[in-house]
Tab-separated table of C-alpha atoms in Angstrom:
chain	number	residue	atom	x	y	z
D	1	UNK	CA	31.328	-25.419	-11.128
D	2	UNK	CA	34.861	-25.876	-13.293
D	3	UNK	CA	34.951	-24.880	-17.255
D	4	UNK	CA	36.126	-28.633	-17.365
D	5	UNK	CA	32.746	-30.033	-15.570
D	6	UNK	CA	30.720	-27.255	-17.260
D	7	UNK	CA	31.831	-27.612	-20.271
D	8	UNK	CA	30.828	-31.551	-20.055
D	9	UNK	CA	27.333	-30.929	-18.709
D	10	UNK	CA	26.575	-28.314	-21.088
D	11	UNK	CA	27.002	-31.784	-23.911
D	12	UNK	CA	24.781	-33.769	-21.497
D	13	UNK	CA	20.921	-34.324	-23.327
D	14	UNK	CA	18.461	-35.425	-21.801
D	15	UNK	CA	16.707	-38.821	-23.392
D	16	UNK	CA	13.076	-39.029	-24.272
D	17	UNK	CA	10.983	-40.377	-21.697
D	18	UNK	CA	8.923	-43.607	-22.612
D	19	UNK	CA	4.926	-42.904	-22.494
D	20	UNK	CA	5.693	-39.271	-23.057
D	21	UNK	CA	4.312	-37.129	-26.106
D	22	UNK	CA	6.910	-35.696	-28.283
D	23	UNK	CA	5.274	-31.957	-27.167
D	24	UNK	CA	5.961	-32.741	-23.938
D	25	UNK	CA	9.886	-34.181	-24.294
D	26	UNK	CA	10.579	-31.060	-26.496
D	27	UNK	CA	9.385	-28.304	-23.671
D	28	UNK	CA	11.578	-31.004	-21.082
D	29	UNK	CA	14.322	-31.078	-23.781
D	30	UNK	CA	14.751	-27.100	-24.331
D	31	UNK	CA	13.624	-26.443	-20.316
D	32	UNK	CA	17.056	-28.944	-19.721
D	33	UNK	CA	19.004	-26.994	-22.133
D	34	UNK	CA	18.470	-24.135	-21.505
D	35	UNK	CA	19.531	-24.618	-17.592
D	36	UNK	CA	23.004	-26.090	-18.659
D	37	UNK	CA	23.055	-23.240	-21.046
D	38	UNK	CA	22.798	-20.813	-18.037
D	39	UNK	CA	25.043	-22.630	-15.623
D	40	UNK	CA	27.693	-22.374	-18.996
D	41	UNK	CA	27.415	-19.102	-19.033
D	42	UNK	CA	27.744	-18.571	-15.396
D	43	UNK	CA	31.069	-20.240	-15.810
D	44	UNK	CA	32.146	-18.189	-18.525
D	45	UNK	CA	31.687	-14.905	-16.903
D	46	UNK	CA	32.882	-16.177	-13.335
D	47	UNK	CA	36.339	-17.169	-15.187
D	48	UNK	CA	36.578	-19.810	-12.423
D	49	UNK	CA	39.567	-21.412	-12.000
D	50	UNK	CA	39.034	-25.591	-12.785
D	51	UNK	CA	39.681	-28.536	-10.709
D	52	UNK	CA	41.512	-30.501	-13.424
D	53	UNK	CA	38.525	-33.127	-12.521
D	54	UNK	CA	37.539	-33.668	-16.316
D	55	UNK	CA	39.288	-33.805	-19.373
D	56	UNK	CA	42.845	-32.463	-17.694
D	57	UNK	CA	44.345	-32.260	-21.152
D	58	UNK	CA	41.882	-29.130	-22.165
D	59	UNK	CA	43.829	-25.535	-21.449
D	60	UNK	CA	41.221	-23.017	-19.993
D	61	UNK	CA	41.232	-21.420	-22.782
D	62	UNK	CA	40.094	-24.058	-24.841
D	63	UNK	CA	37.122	-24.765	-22.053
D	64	UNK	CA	35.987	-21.920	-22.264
D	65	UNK	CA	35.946	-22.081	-25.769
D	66	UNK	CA	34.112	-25.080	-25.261
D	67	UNK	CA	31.297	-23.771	-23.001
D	68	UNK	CA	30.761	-21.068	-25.527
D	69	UNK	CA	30.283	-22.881	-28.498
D	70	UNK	CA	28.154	-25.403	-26.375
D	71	UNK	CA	26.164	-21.749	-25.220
D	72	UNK	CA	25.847	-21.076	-29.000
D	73	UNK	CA	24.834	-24.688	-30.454
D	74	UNK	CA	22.100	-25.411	-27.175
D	75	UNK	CA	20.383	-22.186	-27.992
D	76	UNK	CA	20.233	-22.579	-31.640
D	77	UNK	CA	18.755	-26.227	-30.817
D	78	UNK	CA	16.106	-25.598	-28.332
D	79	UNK	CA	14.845	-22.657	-30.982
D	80	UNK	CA	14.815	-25.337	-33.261
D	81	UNK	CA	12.997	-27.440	-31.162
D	82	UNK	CA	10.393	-25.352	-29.676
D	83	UNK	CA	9.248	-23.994	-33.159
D	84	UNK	CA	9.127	-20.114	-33.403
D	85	UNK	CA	9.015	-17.815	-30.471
D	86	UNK	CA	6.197	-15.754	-30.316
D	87	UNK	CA	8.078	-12.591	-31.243
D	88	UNK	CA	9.301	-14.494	-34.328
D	89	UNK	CA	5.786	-15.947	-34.980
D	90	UNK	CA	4.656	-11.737	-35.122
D	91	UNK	CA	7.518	-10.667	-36.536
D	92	UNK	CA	5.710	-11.771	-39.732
D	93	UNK	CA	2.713	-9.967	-39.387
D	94	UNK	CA	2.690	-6.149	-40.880
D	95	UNK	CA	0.276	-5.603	-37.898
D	96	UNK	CA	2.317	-6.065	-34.803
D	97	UNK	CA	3.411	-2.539	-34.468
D	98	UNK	CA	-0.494	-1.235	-34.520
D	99	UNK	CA	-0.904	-3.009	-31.179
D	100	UNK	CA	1.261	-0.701	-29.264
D	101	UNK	CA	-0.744	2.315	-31.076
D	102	UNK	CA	-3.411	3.653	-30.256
D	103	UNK	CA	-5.511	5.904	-27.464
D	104	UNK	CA	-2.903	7.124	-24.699
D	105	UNK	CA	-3.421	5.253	-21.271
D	106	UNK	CA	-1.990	5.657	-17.808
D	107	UNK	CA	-2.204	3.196	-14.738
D	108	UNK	CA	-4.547	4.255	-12.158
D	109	UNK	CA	-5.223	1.789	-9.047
D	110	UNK	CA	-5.035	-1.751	-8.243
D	111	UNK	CA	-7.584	-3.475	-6.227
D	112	UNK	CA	-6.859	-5.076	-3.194
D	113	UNK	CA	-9.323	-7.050	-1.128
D	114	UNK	CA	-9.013	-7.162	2.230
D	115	UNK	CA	-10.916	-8.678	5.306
D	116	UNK	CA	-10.586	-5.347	7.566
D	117	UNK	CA	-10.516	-2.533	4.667
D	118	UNK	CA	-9.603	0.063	8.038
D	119	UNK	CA	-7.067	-2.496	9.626
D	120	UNK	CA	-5.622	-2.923	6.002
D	121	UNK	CA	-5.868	1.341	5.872
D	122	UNK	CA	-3.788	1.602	8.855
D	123	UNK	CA	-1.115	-0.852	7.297
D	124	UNK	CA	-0.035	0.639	4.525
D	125	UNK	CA	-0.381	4.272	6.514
D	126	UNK	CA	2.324	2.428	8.484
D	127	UNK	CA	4.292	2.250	5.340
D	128	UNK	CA	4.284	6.025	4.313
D	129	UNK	CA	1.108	5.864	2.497
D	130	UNK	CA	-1.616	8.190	2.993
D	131	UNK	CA	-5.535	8.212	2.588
D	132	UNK	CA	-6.370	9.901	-0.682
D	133	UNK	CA	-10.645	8.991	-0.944
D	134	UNK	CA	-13.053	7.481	0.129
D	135	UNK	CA	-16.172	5.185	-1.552
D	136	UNK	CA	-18.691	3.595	0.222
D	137	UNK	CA	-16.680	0.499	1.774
D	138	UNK	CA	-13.821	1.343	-0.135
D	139	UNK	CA	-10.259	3.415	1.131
D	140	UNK	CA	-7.961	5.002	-1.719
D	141	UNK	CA	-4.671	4.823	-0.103
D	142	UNK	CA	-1.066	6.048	-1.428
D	143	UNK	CA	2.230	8.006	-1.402
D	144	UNK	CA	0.317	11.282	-3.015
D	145	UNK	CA	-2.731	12.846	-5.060
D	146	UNK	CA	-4.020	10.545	-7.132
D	147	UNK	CA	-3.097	11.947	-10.636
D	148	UNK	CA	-3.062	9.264	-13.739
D	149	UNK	CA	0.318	8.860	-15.572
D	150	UNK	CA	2.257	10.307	-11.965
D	151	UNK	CA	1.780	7.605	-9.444
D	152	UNK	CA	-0.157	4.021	-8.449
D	153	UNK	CA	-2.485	3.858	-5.804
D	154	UNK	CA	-4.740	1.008	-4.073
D	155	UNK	CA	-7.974	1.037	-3.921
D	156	UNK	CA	-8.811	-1.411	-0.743
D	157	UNK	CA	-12.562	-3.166	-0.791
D	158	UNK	CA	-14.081	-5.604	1.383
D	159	UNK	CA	-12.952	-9.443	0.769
D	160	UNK	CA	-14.998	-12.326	1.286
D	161	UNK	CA	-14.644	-14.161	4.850
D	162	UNK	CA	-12.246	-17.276	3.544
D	163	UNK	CA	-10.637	-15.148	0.654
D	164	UNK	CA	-7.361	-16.788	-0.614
D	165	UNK	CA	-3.919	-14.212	-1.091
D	166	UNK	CA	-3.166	-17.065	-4.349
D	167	UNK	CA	-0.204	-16.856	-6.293
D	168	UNK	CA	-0.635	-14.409	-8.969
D	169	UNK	CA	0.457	-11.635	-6.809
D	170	UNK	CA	4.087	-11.594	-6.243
D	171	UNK	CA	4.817	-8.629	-4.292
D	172	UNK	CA	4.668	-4.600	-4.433
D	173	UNK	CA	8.077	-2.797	-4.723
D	174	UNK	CA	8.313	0.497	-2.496
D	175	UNK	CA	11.476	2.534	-3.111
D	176	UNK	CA	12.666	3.917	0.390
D	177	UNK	CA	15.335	5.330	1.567
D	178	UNK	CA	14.721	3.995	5.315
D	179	UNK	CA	14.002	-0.349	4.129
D	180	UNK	CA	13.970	-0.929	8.230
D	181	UNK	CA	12.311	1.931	9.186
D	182	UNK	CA	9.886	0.698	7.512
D	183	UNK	CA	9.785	-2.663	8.079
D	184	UNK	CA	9.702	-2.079	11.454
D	185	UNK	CA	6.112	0.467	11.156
D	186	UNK	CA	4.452	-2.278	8.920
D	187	UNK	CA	5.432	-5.063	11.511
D	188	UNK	CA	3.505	-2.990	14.282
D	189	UNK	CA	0.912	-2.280	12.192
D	190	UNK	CA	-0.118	-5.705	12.085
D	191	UNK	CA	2.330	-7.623	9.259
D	192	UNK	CA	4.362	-10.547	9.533
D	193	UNK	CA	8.394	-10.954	8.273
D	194	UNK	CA	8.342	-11.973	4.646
D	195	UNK	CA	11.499	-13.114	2.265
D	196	UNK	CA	12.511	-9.795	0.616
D	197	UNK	CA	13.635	-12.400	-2.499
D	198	UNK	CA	15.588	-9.027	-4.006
D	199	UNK	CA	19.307	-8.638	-4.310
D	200	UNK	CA	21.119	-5.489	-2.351
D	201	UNK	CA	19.314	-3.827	1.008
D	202	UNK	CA	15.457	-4.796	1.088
D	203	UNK	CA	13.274	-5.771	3.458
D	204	UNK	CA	10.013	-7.646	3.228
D	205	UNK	CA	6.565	-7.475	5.618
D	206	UNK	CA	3.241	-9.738	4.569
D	207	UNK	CA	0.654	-7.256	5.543
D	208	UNK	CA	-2.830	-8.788	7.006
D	209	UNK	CA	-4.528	-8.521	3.602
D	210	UNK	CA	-1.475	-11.405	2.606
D	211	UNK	CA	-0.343	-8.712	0.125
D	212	UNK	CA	3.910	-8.538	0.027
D	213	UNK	CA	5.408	-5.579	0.580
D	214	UNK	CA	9.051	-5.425	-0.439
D	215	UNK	CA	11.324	-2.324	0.663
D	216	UNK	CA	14.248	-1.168	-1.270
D	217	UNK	CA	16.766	1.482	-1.336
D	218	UNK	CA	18.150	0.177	-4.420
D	219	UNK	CA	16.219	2.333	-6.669
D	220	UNK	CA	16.641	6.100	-5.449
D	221	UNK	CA	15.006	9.367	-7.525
D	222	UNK	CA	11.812	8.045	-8.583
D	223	UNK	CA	8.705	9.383	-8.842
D	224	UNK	CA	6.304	7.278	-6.789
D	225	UNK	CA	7.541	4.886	-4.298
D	226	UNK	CA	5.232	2.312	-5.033
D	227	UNK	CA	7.135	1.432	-7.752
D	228	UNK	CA	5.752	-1.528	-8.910
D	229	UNK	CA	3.267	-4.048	-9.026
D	230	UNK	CA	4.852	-7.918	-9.549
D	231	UNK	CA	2.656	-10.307	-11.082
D	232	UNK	CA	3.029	-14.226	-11.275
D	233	UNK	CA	1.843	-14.902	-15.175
D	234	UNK	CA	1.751	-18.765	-16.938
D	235	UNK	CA	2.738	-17.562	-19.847
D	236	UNK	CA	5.427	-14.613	-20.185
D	237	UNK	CA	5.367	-13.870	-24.042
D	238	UNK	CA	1.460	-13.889	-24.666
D	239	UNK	CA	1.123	-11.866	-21.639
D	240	UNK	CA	3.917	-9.267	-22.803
D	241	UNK	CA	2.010	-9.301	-26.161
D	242	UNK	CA	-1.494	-8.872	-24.531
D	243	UNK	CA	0.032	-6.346	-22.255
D	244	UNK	CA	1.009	-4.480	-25.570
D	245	UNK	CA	-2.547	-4.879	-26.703
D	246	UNK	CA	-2.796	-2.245	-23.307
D	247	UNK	CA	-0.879	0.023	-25.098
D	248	UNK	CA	2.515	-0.329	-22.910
D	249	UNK	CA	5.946	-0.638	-23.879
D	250	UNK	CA	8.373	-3.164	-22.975
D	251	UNK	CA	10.560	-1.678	-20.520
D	252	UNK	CA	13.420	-3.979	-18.753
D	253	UNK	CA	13.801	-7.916	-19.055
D	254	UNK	CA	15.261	-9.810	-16.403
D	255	UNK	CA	16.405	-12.976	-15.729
D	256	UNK	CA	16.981	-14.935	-12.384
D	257	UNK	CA	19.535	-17.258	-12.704
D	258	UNK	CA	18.780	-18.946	-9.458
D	259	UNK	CA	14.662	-20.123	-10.026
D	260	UNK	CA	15.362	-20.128	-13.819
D	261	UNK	CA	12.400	-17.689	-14.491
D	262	UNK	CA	12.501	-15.148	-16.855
D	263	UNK	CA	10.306	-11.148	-16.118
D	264	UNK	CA	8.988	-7.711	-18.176
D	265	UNK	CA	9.115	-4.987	-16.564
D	266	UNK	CA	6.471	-3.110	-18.680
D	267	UNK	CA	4.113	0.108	-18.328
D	268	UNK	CA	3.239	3.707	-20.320
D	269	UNK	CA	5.581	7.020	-19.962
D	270	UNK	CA	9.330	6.947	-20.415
D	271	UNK	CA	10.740	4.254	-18.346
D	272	UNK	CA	9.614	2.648	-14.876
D	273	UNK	CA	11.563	5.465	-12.481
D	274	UNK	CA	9.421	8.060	-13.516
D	275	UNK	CA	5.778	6.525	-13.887
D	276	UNK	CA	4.203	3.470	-12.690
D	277	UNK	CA	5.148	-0.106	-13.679
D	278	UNK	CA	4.378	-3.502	-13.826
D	279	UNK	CA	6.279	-6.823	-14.139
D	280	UNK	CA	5.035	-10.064	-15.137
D	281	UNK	CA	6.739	-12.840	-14.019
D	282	UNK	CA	6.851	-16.249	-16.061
D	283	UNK	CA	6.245	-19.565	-14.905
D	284	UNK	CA	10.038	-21.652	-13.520
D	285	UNK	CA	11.654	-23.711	-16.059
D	286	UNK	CA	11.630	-26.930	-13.368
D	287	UNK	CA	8.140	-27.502	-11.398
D	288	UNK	CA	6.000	-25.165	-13.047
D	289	UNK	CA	1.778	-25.082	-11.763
D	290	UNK	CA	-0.995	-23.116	-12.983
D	291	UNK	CA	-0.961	-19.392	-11.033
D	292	UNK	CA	-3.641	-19.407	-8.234
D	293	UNK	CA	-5.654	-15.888	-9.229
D	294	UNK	CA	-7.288	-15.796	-5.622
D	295	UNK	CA	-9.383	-13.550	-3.914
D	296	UNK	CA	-7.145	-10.817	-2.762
D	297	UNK	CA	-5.800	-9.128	-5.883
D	298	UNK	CA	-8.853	-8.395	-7.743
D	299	UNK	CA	-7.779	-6.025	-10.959
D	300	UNK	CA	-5.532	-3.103	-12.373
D	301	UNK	CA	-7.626	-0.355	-13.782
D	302	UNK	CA	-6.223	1.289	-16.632
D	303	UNK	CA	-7.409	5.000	-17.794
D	304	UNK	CA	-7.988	5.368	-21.300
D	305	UNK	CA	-8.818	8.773	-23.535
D	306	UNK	CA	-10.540	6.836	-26.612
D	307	UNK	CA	-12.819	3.145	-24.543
D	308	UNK	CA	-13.271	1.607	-27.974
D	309	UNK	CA	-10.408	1.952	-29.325
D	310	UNK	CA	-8.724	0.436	-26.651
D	311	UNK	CA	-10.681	-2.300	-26.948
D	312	UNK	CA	-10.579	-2.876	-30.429
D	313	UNK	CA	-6.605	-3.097	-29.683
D	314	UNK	CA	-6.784	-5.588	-27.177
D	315	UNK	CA	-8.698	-7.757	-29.189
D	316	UNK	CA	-6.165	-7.031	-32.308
D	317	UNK	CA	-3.721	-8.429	-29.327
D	318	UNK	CA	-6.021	-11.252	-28.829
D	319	UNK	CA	-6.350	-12.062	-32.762
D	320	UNK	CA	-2.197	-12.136	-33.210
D	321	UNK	CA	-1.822	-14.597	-30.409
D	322	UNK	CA	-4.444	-16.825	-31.761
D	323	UNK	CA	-3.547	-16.957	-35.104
D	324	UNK	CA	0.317	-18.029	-33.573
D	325	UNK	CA	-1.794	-20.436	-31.692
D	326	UNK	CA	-0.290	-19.480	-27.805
D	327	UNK	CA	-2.510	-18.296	-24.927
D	328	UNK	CA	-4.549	-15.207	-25.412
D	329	UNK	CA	-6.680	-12.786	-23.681
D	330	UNK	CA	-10.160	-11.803	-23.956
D	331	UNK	CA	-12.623	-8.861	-23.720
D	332	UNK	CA	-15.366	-10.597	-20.390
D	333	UNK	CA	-17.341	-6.984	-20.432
D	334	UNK	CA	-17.396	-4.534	-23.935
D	335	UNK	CA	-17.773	-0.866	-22.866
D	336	UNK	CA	-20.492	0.443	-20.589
D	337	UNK	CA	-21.194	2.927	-17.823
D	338	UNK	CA	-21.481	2.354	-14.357
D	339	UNK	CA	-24.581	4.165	-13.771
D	340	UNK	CA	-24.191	5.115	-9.830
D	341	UNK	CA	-20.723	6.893	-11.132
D	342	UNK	CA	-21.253	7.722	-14.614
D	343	UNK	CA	-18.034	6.146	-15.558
D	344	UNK	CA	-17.331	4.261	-18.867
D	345	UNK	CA	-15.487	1.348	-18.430
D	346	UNK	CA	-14.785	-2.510	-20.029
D	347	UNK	CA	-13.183	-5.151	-18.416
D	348	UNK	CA	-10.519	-7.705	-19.873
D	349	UNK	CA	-8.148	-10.272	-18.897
D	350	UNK	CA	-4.894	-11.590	-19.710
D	351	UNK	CA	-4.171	-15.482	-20.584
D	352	UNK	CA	-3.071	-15.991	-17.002
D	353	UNK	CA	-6.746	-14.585	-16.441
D	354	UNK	CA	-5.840	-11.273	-14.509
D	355	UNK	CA	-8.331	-8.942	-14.590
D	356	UNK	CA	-7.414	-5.082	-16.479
D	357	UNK	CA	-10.494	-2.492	-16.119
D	358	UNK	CA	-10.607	-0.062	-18.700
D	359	UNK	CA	-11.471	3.409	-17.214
D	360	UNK	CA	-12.672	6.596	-19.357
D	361	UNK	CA	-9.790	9.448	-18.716
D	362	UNK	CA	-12.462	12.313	-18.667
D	363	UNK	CA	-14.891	9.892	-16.447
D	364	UNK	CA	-12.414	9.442	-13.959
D	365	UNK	CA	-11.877	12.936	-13.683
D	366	UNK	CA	-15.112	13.750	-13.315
D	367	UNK	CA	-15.000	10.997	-10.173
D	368	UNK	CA	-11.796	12.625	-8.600
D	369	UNK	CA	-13.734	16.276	-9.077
């Protein structure tokens, strides 16, 4: 696109919509914006040279000038017309930083469900993983010991026969430094080609539990290399702020310019090369739909040193995104032991409704003894 052309769409509003609610025309309004706001700044960094289509008497200079100021007014006018984000909206509560305090936690496992837990076993042995344990029905597999705060594993169980993949599992990212080598085990091993969907040298495999595996060599020295775990969310900010009600830390953002949708890298330690991590992915600014949970991504369990308190800050979580009246969480199972393991755990889920299990840290050492 030239400055000139920019520079002129970035001006362009869109008009309300007869039989439309003025909610609704404000989220279309500020969802328009802010997609000429990002093709402005595209133009602005790119420096492109213009087709002296539009407005030939403007230098480039001045365009750009344009765009910027037109960057600068659309973002102060979608805040405007969206109301207060929800960081703003906590900002003015003395009690925002207390969510992020509290008992230390570590991701443990995810659960996957699978058709053929042994089929599914040999799949992601194909991909460098190894067995780690064993329940009844159940395979731990991964790239080492388990051992919370150091690395993710999966736990695989049994799916029903017409279990749905769904949408609210994106993809898991595996850092390799062989992305074919890989690829090329997994497809043997029973997986189809997938769209990698990451920038530099990845490759992609949909295993035969419909789970995405996505291999990169883009992120070397890291501790695990199941990296992370990328989840589809409906709503990005109440799910960073629930997440927080977790007890992680905001790690990365990220922006895709291309589908318009924004992601938070998030999880506990010092930063996502050297322990586990999540990202949460918010809904497209065009065509948004509800996330599909489906049958095939069942939880993330979540070791904690101190049950109640960790439950007492989710639902502090739960209370600040209520009372800024956006999506929140909520606590489906307060603590209790599973008596064949002796384990303490609670359950909770997200606004997106993603389960999070809640694991005692002694308990589930006691398990791994």
């Amino acid at each position: 696109m030239n400055l000139a052309r920019a520079a002129v769409s970035c001006k362009v509003f869109p008009r309300p919509s007869a039989g439309r609610t003025q909610a609704s025309q404000t989220r279309s309004r500020c969802q328009a914006l802010r997609a000429r706001t990002v093709l402005c700044k595209s133009a602005i960094s790119n420096e492109q040279t213009p087709k002296l289509s539009v407005d030939d008497s403007l230098t480039n200079t001045n365009r750009r000038g344009a765009l910027t100021a037109a960057v600068t007014a659309g973002t102060a006018l979608c805040g405007a017309l969206a109301g207060p984000t929800i960081p703003q909206a906590l900002a003015e509560s003395t009690e925002t930083t207390d969510v992020v305090t509290g008992p230390e936690s570590t991701i443990l496992h995810m659960v996957i469900r699978a058709p053929d837990v042994k089929a599914a076993a040999e799949f992601y042995k194909a991909a460098g993983m190894e067995v780690i344990r064993e329940r009844p029905g159940n395979i731990f597999v991964g790239y080492g010991p388990e051992v919370p705060g150091e690395r993710m594993v999966i736990e695989l169980a049994q799916a029903k026969p017409d279990a749905k993949i769904g949408t609210a599992l994106e993809y898991l990212l595996i850092s390799t430094e062989e992305p074919e080598k890989l690829r090329a085990a997994t497809l043997a091993a029973g997986g189809v080609p997938a769209k990698a969907g990451a920038s530099g040298r990845a490759e992609a495999v949909q295993g035969p539990d419909g789970v995405k595996l996505v291999f990169t060599s883009e992120v070397n020295g890291v501790a695990d290399p199941l990296l992370r775990l990328v989840l589809n969310v409906d709503s990005l900010e109440p799910t960073r702020l629930f997440m927080q009600g977790l007890g992680m830390k905001v790690f990365e953002t990220r922006f895709d310019a291309k589908s318009l949708r924004n992601g938070i890298i998030m999880g506990y330690g010092r930063g996502p090369r050297t322990s586990a991590s999540i990202e949460i992915v918010g809904p497209p600014r065009k065509g948004a739909v509800p996330v599909e949970i489906g049958d095939v991504y069942d939880r993330l369990a979540i070791s904690s040193t101190d049950i109640d308190a960790s439950v007492a800050r989710v639902r502090k979580a739960i209370d600040l995104a209520e009372g800024a009246k956006v999506p929140a969480g909520r606590v489906v199972k307060d603590p209790f032991v599973i008596e064949r393991l002796g384990t303490k755990i609670a359950e909770v889920v997200d606004p997106t409704g993603l389960v999070y299990a809640l694991v005692d840290t002694d308990d589930f050492l006691r398990e791994l003894a």
